[in-house]
Amino acid sequence: MATPMQPEHLTYRDRIDALRATKLAETREKQQVVGAMDRDDHALILPPPDRRQLVETISTSGMPIVDVLLTGYEPEPNHPSGGFFGPRAVGRNFRRLLECHPPYVDPVSSLAGAYFVSFSSYRKTHWSPDFPIPAVVRGGIEKYKILPGIGAQQHFCQDMQIGFDLGWKGILAQVRRYRQAHAPHKVAFYDGLEDVVLGIQHWIQRTADHARQLAETELHPQLRQNLLEMAEMNARLVTEPPRTFREACQWTVWYLIVAQMYNGSGGVGKIDLLLHPYYVRDKQAGILTDDEAVFHLACLLLRGDTAYSQLGGPDADGNDVTNPVSFLLLEAAHQMKIPASIGVCVGKGTDPGLLRRGVEIQFEDKMGIPKFLGCDTVIEGFARNGIPIQDARRRAYAGCHWYGIPGKEYTLNDCVKLNFGPVFDYALREMMADCSITPSLAELWRRFEQHLRQAIHAIAVALDFHLEHMHEVFPELVLDLLCYDVIERGEDASHGGLQYYNLCIDGAALATVADSFAALEQRIEQEQRMTWGEL
C-alpha cells in the first residue's frame, strides 16, 4: 500500500519533483556543514553522520576550506612524505576507497549510485618530492605568477562508447590480456587499472544488493518494483555492457561518479549521439516512452551535476547528429531545474529547432541552461593546426569552455595560465629602475616581449616535465579505461598513450595590457613634455 505522503501511483513528474526536493535538501545540508564553497559543487552527497569526518584544510587554490572524509578509510602511503604515488599505489588506494564506500540508492530514482567523498581529499602530498620542480619553472611562478600545469588532471575526454561496447568485464579482460603481453615492464600500470575496475565492480554489486534489501521493506508497490528493477539492472552491469536506454544511463552514472570521485573529471561528450541507438531500439521494441526517457535522463543529470554534455553538431562526415534524445535531454534539464552543463551546438548545419528550444528554456527557466557552442569555428580552428577534419569534427564539449576528441586527445586546457599583467608590470618596473636608458614605449615593448618569452619558456619546460613524470605521480587511471590505445600500449594518457597531445595556454589580462600600451602611446602623443615618472 502507499505511504500516507505518497499517492498509489507516482507520475514521472511527481518523481522528478521529489528528486529535486531531495537534491535541494542535500545541498542545504552541505552548506550548513561545510560552509561556502568557492569551487564546483559536483553531485557529491555528505556521508551518513556516523561515517562523516570534518577536516579543516587548505584547498589546491590556497583557500582554507572544510573538507569531508569517510571514516573507516585511510590510504596506504608508499613514500616517506606520507603520499602515495604511481599507478600501483594509486590504483590500490582508490580500489580500497570504492570497496568501503557506502552504497546509495534513492527509491524514487530509476538510477542507483552517488558518491560521498573526493579521492583527492586523501592526497596529503600532491606531487612527489622525488621529482623536484625545475628551477626555471619555480622562477616563472615567483616572477610572473604563471600556473604551469604540473600535476594537472582530467582536462580531456574519454569515449563512453568503449564502455558501452565492452562493459566492465570486457574492460577487465582487456587490461589482463595486455598486461600479459607487456609483462614484466608495464605490470604496475596494469595492476593500477585492474584495481580500479575491481573496485568499481565491487561497489556496483554492493549497491545492487542494497537496492534489493531496501525493496524488502519498501511499502509503496511502485517504488518496491523500481528497487527490484535497479537491483537486477545493476547486478547485470557489474559485468555486462548495457542493453537498454535505462541501462546505458545507469552505466554512464557509474562512470561519472567514479571519475568525479577520482579526480573531478566530468565530461561526457556527445551524449545524445551515444544514447540514441538505445533509444531507437527500445522505442521499436515498445519498452520505452518519451516520458520515461526524460525521467531516466533527469536521474542521470541529478548524479552528473557537472557532466559536460554536447547536443547536436556534426559527425565525422559533417552531418548533424541532432536526434530525439537531444530534445529529450533539454526537456529533462528543463523539468529537473538543477545545475546542468549542457551545450547546444550552433552552426550552419545544425538543427535550428534545437537552438530554438534551447533559447526558449533559457528564457523560461532563467538558469543559464543550456550553453551554446559555436561548433563551426572551433572545428575550423582546430583543423588549421594540421588535425584531420574528420577528427576535428569529433571534438566534443567536455569542460568549462573547452573541447576534446573523445578517447584520442590529451589536453590540459584551462589548467595552464599566463597572466600578461604581471609580465607587463615586471617589464615596466624594470625599465623605470634602469638609470642607464631613457624610458620609451619602444623600450617598454622590447622588455615586455623579452619577459613574455621567458614566461612562455618556463611554461614549456613545465609541460615537458609534467608529461615526463605525471604517470609516476598520479596517472589518469579512470579516464585511461575508456581511451583508445592506452591499454593496448600500456602507457598512461599523460605519457604517450593517446594519439593527440594538444597543450595550450590560457591567457589572462591580455586586453588590459593592450589597453595599457595604447593608453601610454596616446598619453605620450598628447603630452610630449610629461616625464615618465609622471606617466
mmCIF file with all atom_site columns, C-alpha atoms in Angstrom, residues 385-510:
data_model
loop_
_atom_site.group_PDB
_atom_site.id
_atom_site.type_symbol
_atom_site.label_atom_id
_atom_site.label_alt_id
_atom_site.label_comp_id
_atom_site.label_asym_id
_atom_site.label_entity_id
_atom_site.label_seq_id
_atom_site.pdbx_PDB_ins_code
_atom_site.Cartn_x
_atom_site.Cartn_y
_atom_site.Cartn_z
_atom_site.occupancy
_atom_site.B_iso_or_equiv
_atom_site.pdbx_formal_charge
_atom_site.auth_seq_id
_atom_site.auth_comp_id
_atom_site.auth_asym_id
_atom_site.auth_atom_id
_atom_site.pdbx_PDB_model_num
ATOM 1   C CA . ASN A 1 385 ? 46.632 23.121 -36.753 1.00 0.00 ? 385 ASN A CA 1
ATOM 2   C CA . GLY A 1 386 ? 47.026 20.107 -39.003 1.00 0.00 ? 386 GLY A CA 1
ATOM 3   C CA . ILE A 1 387 ? 44.431 17.811 -37.410 1.00 0.00 ? 387 ILE A CA 1
ATOM 4   C CA . PRO A 1 388 ? 42.356 15.874 -39.992 1.00 0.00 ? 388 PRO A CA 1
ATOM 5   C CA . ILE A 1 389 ? 38.948 17.485 -40.412 1.00 0.00 ? 389 ILE A CA 1
ATOM 6   C CA . GLN A 1 390 ? 37.216 14.205 -39.517 1.00 0.00 ? 390 GLN A CA 1
ATOM 7   C CA . ASP A 1 391 ? 38.885 14.173 -36.098 1.00 0.00 ? 391 ASP A CA 1
ATOM 8   C CA . ALA A 1 392 ? 38.299 17.899 -35.671 1.00 0.00 ? 392 ALA A CA 1
ATOM 9   C CA . ARG A 1 393 ? 34.573 17.247 -36.100 1.00 0.00 ? 393 ARG A CA 1
ATOM 10  C CA . ARG A 1 394 ? 34.734 14.512 -33.460 1.00 0.00 ? 394 ARG A CA 1
ATOM 11  C CA . ARG A 1 395 ? 35.810 17.028 -30.827 1.00 0.00 ? 395 ARG A CA 1
ATOM 12  C CA . ALA A 1 396 ? 33.153 17.397 -28.173 1.00 0.00 ? 396 ALA A CA 1
ATOM 13  C CA . TYR A 1 397 ? 32.304 19.881 -25.447 1.00 0.00 ? 397 TYR A CA 1
ATOM 14  C CA . ALA A 1 398 ? 33.911 18.352 -22.377 1.00 0.00 ? 398 ALA A CA 1
ATOM 15  C CA . GLY A 1 399 ? 34.628 21.098 -19.842 1.00 0.00 ? 399 GLY A CA 1
ATOM 16  C CA . CYS A 1 400 ? 34.092 24.668 -18.692 1.00 0.00 ? 400 CYS A CA 1
ATOM 17  C CA . HIS A 1 401 ? 34.996 26.262 -22.032 1.00 0.00 ? 401 HIS A CA 1
ATOM 18  C CA . TRP A 1 402 ? 36.954 23.566 -23.797 1.00 0.00 ? 402 TRP A CA 1
ATOM 19  C CA . TYR A 1 403 ? 36.669 20.534 -26.040 1.00 0.00 ? 403 TYR A CA 1
ATOM 20  C CA . GLY A 1 404 ? 38.426 17.239 -26.621 1.00 0.00 ? 404 GLY A CA 1
ATOM 21  C CA . ILE A 1 405 ? 38.415 14.366 -29.090 1.00 0.00 ? 405 ILE A CA 1
ATOM 22  C CA . PRO A 1 406 ? 36.818 11.590 -27.012 1.00 0.00 ? 406 PRO A CA 1
ATOM 23  C CA . GLY A 1 407 ? 39.358 8.892  -26.221 1.00 0.00 ? 407 GLY A CA 1
ATOM 24  C CA . LYS A 1 408 ? 42.067 10.240 -28.534 1.00 0.00 ? 408 LYS A CA 1
ATOM 25  C CA . GLU A 1 409 ? 43.321 13.605 -27.328 1.00 0.00 ? 409 GLU A CA 1
ATOM 26  C CA . TYR A 1 410 ? 45.206 14.648 -24.207 1.00 0.00 ? 410 TYR A CA 1
ATOM 27  C CA . THR A 1 411 ? 44.789 18.272 -23.224 1.00 0.00 ? 411 THR A CA 1
ATOM 28  C CA . LEU A 1 412 ? 45.329 20.370 -20.126 1.00 0.00 ? 412 LEU A CA 1
ATOM 29  C CA . ASN A 1 413 ? 43.141 23.169 -21.446 1.00 0.00 ? 413 ASN A CA 1
ATOM 30  C CA . ASP A 1 414 ? 42.455 25.797 -18.754 1.00 0.00 ? 414 ASP A CA 1
ATOM 31  C CA . CYS A 1 415 ? 44.933 24.275 -16.260 1.00 0.00 ? 415 CYS A CA 1
ATOM 32  C CA . VAL A 1 416 ? 47.852 26.257 -17.748 1.00 0.00 ? 416 VAL A CA 1
ATOM 33  C CA . LYS A 1 417 ? 47.604 30.010 -17.334 1.00 0.00 ? 417 LYS A CA 1
ATOM 34  C CA . LEU A 1 418 ? 49.728 33.008 -18.261 1.00 0.00 ? 418 LEU A CA 1
ATOM 35  C CA . ASN A 1 419 ? 48.718 36.351 -16.778 1.00 0.00 ? 419 ASN A CA 1
ATOM 36  C CA . PHE A 1 420 ? 50.022 39.120 -19.029 1.00 0.00 ? 420 PHE A CA 1
ATOM 37  C CA . GLY A 1 421 ? 49.533 41.679 -16.245 1.00 0.00 ? 421 GLY A CA 1
ATOM 38  C CA . PRO A 1 422 ? 52.476 40.585 -14.056 1.00 0.00 ? 422 PRO A CA 1
ATOM 39  C CA . VAL A 1 423 ? 54.687 40.308 -17.156 1.00 0.00 ? 423 VAL A CA 1
ATOM 40  C CA . PHE A 1 424 ? 53.814 43.876 -18.142 1.00 0.00 ? 424 PHE A CA 1
ATOM 41  C CA . ASP A 1 425 ? 54.236 45.110 -14.571 1.00 0.00 ? 425 ASP A CA 1
ATOM 42  C CA . TYR A 1 426 ? 57.667 43.493 -14.266 1.00 0.00 ? 426 TYR A CA 1
ATOM 43  C CA . ALA A 1 427 ? 58.824 44.957 -17.589 1.00 0.00 ? 427 ALA A CA 1
ATOM 44  C CA . LEU A 1 428 ? 57.600 48.454 -16.665 1.00 0.00 ? 428 LEU A CA 1
ATOM 45  C CA . ARG A 1 429 ? 59.194 48.438 -13.200 1.00 0.00 ? 429 ARG A CA 1
ATOM 46  C CA . GLU A 1 430 ? 62.458 47.083 -14.580 1.00 0.00 ? 430 GLU A CA 1
ATOM 47  C CA . MET A 1 431 ? 62.619 49.790 -17.232 1.00 0.00 ? 431 MET A CA 1
ATOM 48  C CA . MET A 1 432 ? 61.886 52.570 -14.746 1.00 0.00 ? 432 MET A CA 1
ATOM 49  C CA . ALA A 1 433 ? 64.588 51.276 -12.401 1.00 0.00 ? 433 ALA A CA 1
ATOM 50  C CA . ASP A 1 434 ? 67.221 51.234 -15.150 1.00 0.00 ? 434 ASP A CA 1
ATOM 51  C CA . CYS A 1 435 ? 69.069 54.562 -14.904 1.00 0.00 ? 435 CYS A CA 1
ATOM 52  C CA . SER A 1 436 ? 71.206 53.789 -17.944 1.00 0.00 ? 436 SER A CA 1
ATOM 53  C CA . ILE A 1 437 ? 68.406 54.186 -20.514 1.00 0.00 ? 437 ILE A CA 1
ATOM 54  C CA . THR A 1 438 ? 65.755 56.724 -21.434 1.00 0.00 ? 438 THR A CA 1
ATOM 55  C CA . PRO A 1 439 ? 62.306 55.222 -20.860 1.00 0.00 ? 439 PRO A CA 1
ATOM 56  C CA . SER A 1 440 ? 60.232 54.912 -24.028 1.00 0.00 ? 440 SER A CA 1
ATOM 57  C CA . LEU A 1 441 ? 57.321 52.984 -25.409 1.00 0.00 ? 441 LEU A CA 1
ATOM 58  C CA . ALA A 1 442 ? 59.663 51.068 -27.721 1.00 0.00 ? 442 ALA A CA 1
ATOM 59  C CA . GLU A 1 443 ? 61.923 50.141 -24.801 1.00 0.00 ? 443 GLU A CA 1
ATOM 60  C CA . LEU A 1 444 ? 58.922 49.037 -22.751 1.00 0.00 ? 444 LEU A CA 1
ATOM 61  C CA . TRP A 1 445 ? 57.718 46.847 -25.606 1.00 0.00 ? 445 TRP A CA 1
ATOM 62  C CA . ARG A 1 446 ? 61.179 45.310 -26.024 1.00 0.00 ? 446 ARG A CA 1
ATOM 63  C CA . ARG A 1 447 ? 61.350 44.384 -22.355 1.00 0.00 ? 447 ARG A CA 1
ATOM 64  C CA . PHE A 1 448 ? 57.747 43.177 -22.271 1.00 0.00 ? 448 PHE A CA 1
ATOM 65  C CA . GLU A 1 449 ? 58.439 40.859 -25.210 1.00 0.00 ? 449 GLU A CA 1
ATOM 66  C CA . GLN A 1 450 ? 61.625 39.593 -23.545 1.00 0.00 ? 450 GLN A CA 1
ATOM 67  C CA . HIS A 1 451 ? 59.859 38.753 -20.286 1.00 0.00 ? 451 HIS A CA 1
ATOM 68  C CA . LEU A 1 452 ? 56.911 37.245 -22.120 1.00 0.00 ? 452 LEU A CA 1
ATOM 69  C CA . ARG A 1 453 ? 59.282 34.862 -23.884 1.00 0.00 ? 453 ARG A CA 1
ATOM 70  C CA . GLN A 1 454 ? 60.805 33.894 -20.546 1.00 0.00 ? 454 GLN A CA 1
ATOM 71  C CA . ALA A 1 455 ? 57.378 33.222 -19.042 1.00 0.00 ? 455 ALA A CA 1
ATOM 72  C CA . ILE A 1 456 ? 56.340 31.094 -22.020 1.00 0.00 ? 456 ILE A CA 1
ATOM 73  C CA . HIS A 1 457 ? 59.644 29.211 -21.878 1.00 0.00 ? 457 HIS A CA 1
ATOM 74  C CA . ALA A 1 458 ? 59.006 28.392 -18.220 1.00 0.00 ? 458 ALA A CA 1
ATOM 75  C CA . ILE A 1 459 ? 55.583 27.004 -19.145 1.00 0.00 ? 459 ILE A CA 1
ATOM 76  C CA . ALA A 1 460 ? 57.068 24.928 -21.972 1.00 0.00 ? 460 ALA A CA 1
ATOM 77  C CA . VAL A 1 461 ? 59.603 23.409 -19.571 1.00 0.00 ? 461 VAL A CA 1
ATOM 78  C CA . ALA A 1 462 ? 56.788 22.741 -17.095 1.00 0.00 ? 462 ALA A CA 1
ATOM 79  C CA . LEU A 1 463 ? 54.654 20.944 -19.680 1.00 0.00 ? 463 LEU A CA 1
ATOM 80  C CA . ASP A 1 464 ? 57.549 18.719 -20.743 1.00 0.00 ? 464 ASP A CA 1
ATOM 81  C CA . PHE A 1 465 ? 58.207 17.971 -17.076 1.00 0.00 ? 465 PHE A CA 1
ATOM 82  C CA . HIS A 1 466 ? 54.532 17.152 -16.461 1.00 0.00 ? 466 HIS A CA 1
ATOM 83  C CA . LEU A 1 467 ? 54.374 14.749 -19.419 1.00 0.00 ? 467 LEU A CA 1
ATOM 84  C CA . GLU A 1 468 ? 57.580 13.078 -18.267 1.00 0.00 ? 468 GLU A CA 1
ATOM 85  C CA . HIS A 1 469 ? 56.505 12.415 -14.681 1.00 0.00 ? 469 HIS A CA 1
ATOM 86  C CA . MET A 1 470 ? 52.722 12.686 -14.197 1.00 0.00 ? 470 MET A CA 1
ATOM 87  C CA . HIS A 1 471 ? 52.210 8.973  -14.820 1.00 0.00 ? 471 HIS A CA 1
ATOM 88  C CA . GLU A 1 472 ? 54.647 8.249  -11.988 1.00 0.00 ? 472 GLU A CA 1
ATOM 89  C CA . VAL A 1 473 ? 52.801 10.570 -9.605  1.00 0.00 ? 473 VAL A CA 1
ATOM 90  C CA . PHE A 1 474 ? 49.051 10.341 -10.250 1.00 0.00 ? 474 PHE A CA 1
ATOM 91  C CA . PRO A 1 475 ? 48.124 8.598  -13.515 1.00 0.00 ? 475 PRO A CA 1
ATOM 92  C CA . GLU A 1 476 ? 44.761 9.023  -15.225 1.00 0.00 ? 476 GLU A CA 1
ATOM 93  C CA . LEU A 1 477 ? 43.610 5.509  -14.357 1.00 0.00 ? 477 LEU A CA 1
ATOM 94  C CA . VAL A 1 478 ? 39.858 6.107  -14.666 1.00 0.00 ? 478 VAL A CA 1
ATOM 95  C CA . LEU A 1 479 ? 39.962 8.018  -17.943 1.00 0.00 ? 479 LEU A CA 1
ATOM 96  C CA . ASP A 1 480 ? 42.567 5.547  -19.244 1.00 0.00 ? 480 ASP A CA 1
ATOM 97  C CA . LEU A 1 481 ? 39.937 2.801  -19.209 1.00 0.00 ? 481 LEU A CA 1
ATOM 98  C CA . LEU A 1 482 ? 37.855 4.467  -21.923 1.00 0.00 ? 482 LEU A CA 1
ATOM 99  C CA . CYS A 1 483 ? 40.588 5.777  -24.213 1.00 0.00 ? 483 CYS A CA 1
ATOM 100 C CA . TYR A 1 484 ? 41.915 4.277  -27.439 1.00 0.00 ? 484 TYR A CA 1
ATOM 101 C CA . ASP A 1 485 ? 45.395 2.684  -27.438 1.00 0.00 ? 485 ASP A CA 1
ATOM 102 C CA . VAL A 1 486 ? 46.139 3.422  -23.769 1.00 0.00 ? 486 VAL A CA 1
ATOM 103 C CA . ILE A 1 487 ? 45.534 -0.130 -22.559 1.00 0.00 ? 487 ILE A CA 1
ATOM 104 C CA . GLU A 1 488 ? 46.960 -1.564 -25.759 1.00 0.00 ? 488 GLU A CA 1
ATOM 105 C CA . ARG A 1 489 ? 50.202 0.432  -25.442 1.00 0.00 ? 489 ARG A CA 1
ATOM 106 C CA . GLY A 1 490 ? 50.476 0.191  -21.686 1.00 0.00 ? 490 GLY A CA 1
ATOM 107 C CA . GLU A 1 491 ? 51.028 3.933  -21.424 1.00 0.00 ? 491 GLU A CA 1
ATOM 108 C CA . ASP A 1 492 ? 49.058 6.400  -19.325 1.00 0.00 ? 492 ASP A CA 1
ATOM 109 C CA . ALA A 1 493 ? 47.163 9.118  -21.173 1.00 0.00 ? 493 ALA A CA 1
ATOM 110 C CA . SER A 1 494 ? 49.590 11.677 -19.744 1.00 0.00 ? 494 SER A CA 1
ATOM 111 C CA . HIS A 1 495 ? 52.591 9.759  -21.063 1.00 0.00 ? 495 HIS A CA 1
ATOM 112 C CA . GLY A 1 496 ? 52.112 8.947  -24.723 1.00 0.00 ? 496 GLY A CA 1
ATOM 113 C CA . GLY A 1 497 ? 49.094 6.650  -24.585 1.00 0.00 ? 497 GLY A CA 1
ATOM 114 C CA . LEU A 1 498 ? 46.895 8.829  -26.811 1.00 0.00 ? 498 LEU A CA 1
ATOM 115 C CA . GLN A 1 499 ? 47.060 9.926  -30.433 1.00 0.00 ? 499 GLN A CA 1
ATOM 116 C CA . TYR A 1 500 ? 46.969 13.708 -29.982 1.00 0.00 ? 500 TYR A CA 1
ATOM 117 C CA . TYR A 1 501 ? 48.669 15.972 -27.441 1.00 0.00 ? 501 TYR A CA 1
ATOM 118 C CA . ASN A 1 502 ? 47.210 19.443 -27.596 1.00 0.00 ? 502 ASN A CA 1
ATOM 119 C CA . LEU A 1 503 ? 48.674 21.540 -24.786 1.00 0.00 ? 503 LEU A CA 1
ATOM 120 C CA . CYS A 1 504 ? 47.730 25.189 -24.712 1.00 0.00 ? 504 CYS A CA 1
ATOM 121 C CA . ILE A 1 505 ? 47.908 28.297 -22.526 1.00 0.00 ? 505 ILE A CA 1
ATOM 122 C CA . ASP A 1 506 ? 45.043 30.307 -21.090 1.00 0.00 ? 506 ASP A CA 1
ATOM 123 C CA . GLY A 1 507 ? 45.893 33.992 -21.346 1.00 0.00 ? 507 GLY A CA 1
ATOM 124 C CA . ALA A 1 508 ? 44.639 36.482 -18.766 1.00 0.00 ? 508 ALA A CA 1
ATOM 125 C CA . ALA A 1 509 ? 44.684 40.300 -18.727 1.00 0.00 ? 509 ALA A CA 1
ATOM 126 C CA . LEU A 1 510 ? 45.756 40.449 -22.386 1.00 0.00 ? 510 LEU A CA 1
#
